[in-house]
Each structure stands twice: as structure tokens, then as C-alpha cells.
XYZ file of C-alpha atoms in Angstrom:
84
model
C 1.151 4.755 9.545
C 1.352 4.398 13.423
C -2.480 4.313 12.514
C -2.566 2.061 10.365
C -0.239 -0.219 11.969
C -2.601 -0.481 14.308
C -4.862 -2.364 12.089
C -8.525 -0.064 12.766
C -11.123 -1.158 10.919
C -10.973 0.819 8.292
C -14.454 0.856 5.524
C -13.900 0.502 1.941
C -14.668 3.689 0.701
C -12.405 5.308 3.335
C -9.206 2.401 1.459
C -10.492 3.688 -1.441
C -9.829 6.765 -0.541
C -6.290 6.295 0.478
C -5.589 4.199 -2.677
C -6.257 7.032 -4.872
C -4.772 9.809 -3.244
C -1.515 7.436 -2.676
C -1.607 7.205 -6.338
C -2.093 11.014 -6.519
C 0.582 11.689 -4.977
C 3.067 9.997 -5.694
C 4.748 11.605 -8.638
C 5.991 13.306 -5.515
C 6.759 11.341 -2.403
C 7.786 8.850 -4.638
C 11.602 8.486 -3.207
C 10.025 9.339 0.517
C 10.818 6.667 3.576
C 7.881 7.185 5.272
C 5.798 7.571 1.728
C 7.622 4.145 1.550
C 6.704 2.715 5.236
C 2.824 4.274 4.830
C 2.106 2.122 1.707
C 3.822 -0.924 3.125
C 1.654 -0.877 6.774
C -1.190 0.238 4.582
C -0.904 -3.301 2.794
C 0.229 -5.516 5.614
C -2.181 -4.366 7.908
C -5.412 -3.626 5.881
C -4.216 -6.428 3.127
C -7.661 -7.782 3.066
C -9.615 -4.649 2.459
C -6.836 -3.919 -0.322
C -8.382 -6.745 -2.755
C -10.261 -4.472 -4.999
C -7.434 -2.427 -5.157
C -4.365 -5.077 -5.624
C -3.723 -3.976 -9.396
C -3.328 -0.380 -8.451
C -1.218 -0.664 -5.689
C 0.714 -3.433 -7.455
C 1.345 -0.533 -9.930
C 1.828 2.228 -6.866
C 4.646 0.497 -5.231
C 6.369 -0.925 -8.548
C 7.335 2.916 -8.411
C 8.030 3.746 -5.171
C 11.696 4.257 -4.783
C 13.625 2.513 -1.993
C 14.474 -0.148 0.171
C 11.134 -0.704 0.703
C 10.538 -1.347 -2.577
C 11.680 -4.785 -2.860
C 9.392 -5.652 0.221
C 5.915 -4.330 0.361
C 6.104 -6.056 -3.771
C 7.151 -9.278 -2.288
C 4.053 -8.435 0.843
C 1.883 -7.955 -2.412
C 2.751 -10.667 -4.043
C 2.174 -12.796 -1.219
C -1.711 -10.993 -0.970
C -2.240 -12.431 -4.318
C -1.269 -15.247 -3.411
C -3.606 -15.827 -0.917
C -7.589 -17.934 -1.402
C -10.140 -14.947 -1.176
């Protein structure tokens, strides 16, 4: 999450892989604060790159448990409302 917070340039394939892996591991990590922080950091730092994956990120974020769930969903809503 620290690396993502520094906003490195990510290839679209890397973003896709991150989203797929987050979704694949969600059941075991959905209550983890570190996992929630990773998802939130991905949304906040790489929102533009996530545009093709917004539906998947919303589904993933809705299943999170913990304090960052609402914050992540709010960030996704803001991202969805922003012009492309």
C-alpha cells in the first residue's frame, strides 16, 4: 500500500491484475484493515486507471468489513461521477 500511495505509473495490465487478485482473495481478507487500506489506496491513488474496473471495485468495496468501507465507497462514487 505504501508503494501504491506514491502513485507509480501502472500499466493497464498491472491494474487489471491487482483488481483480479483483490477480488480472488476477498473472502479471506475482507475484514483485514490492511487489505481495506490497500483497496482504498488503489482507488484514491489510481482512480483514472481503475475506470474500466469500477463495477468490480464497487462490488469488492461493498463486501469489505470495517472502517474504510464507507470511505472507499464514497471515493468510488466520486470517481464514477467525475467526467472521463
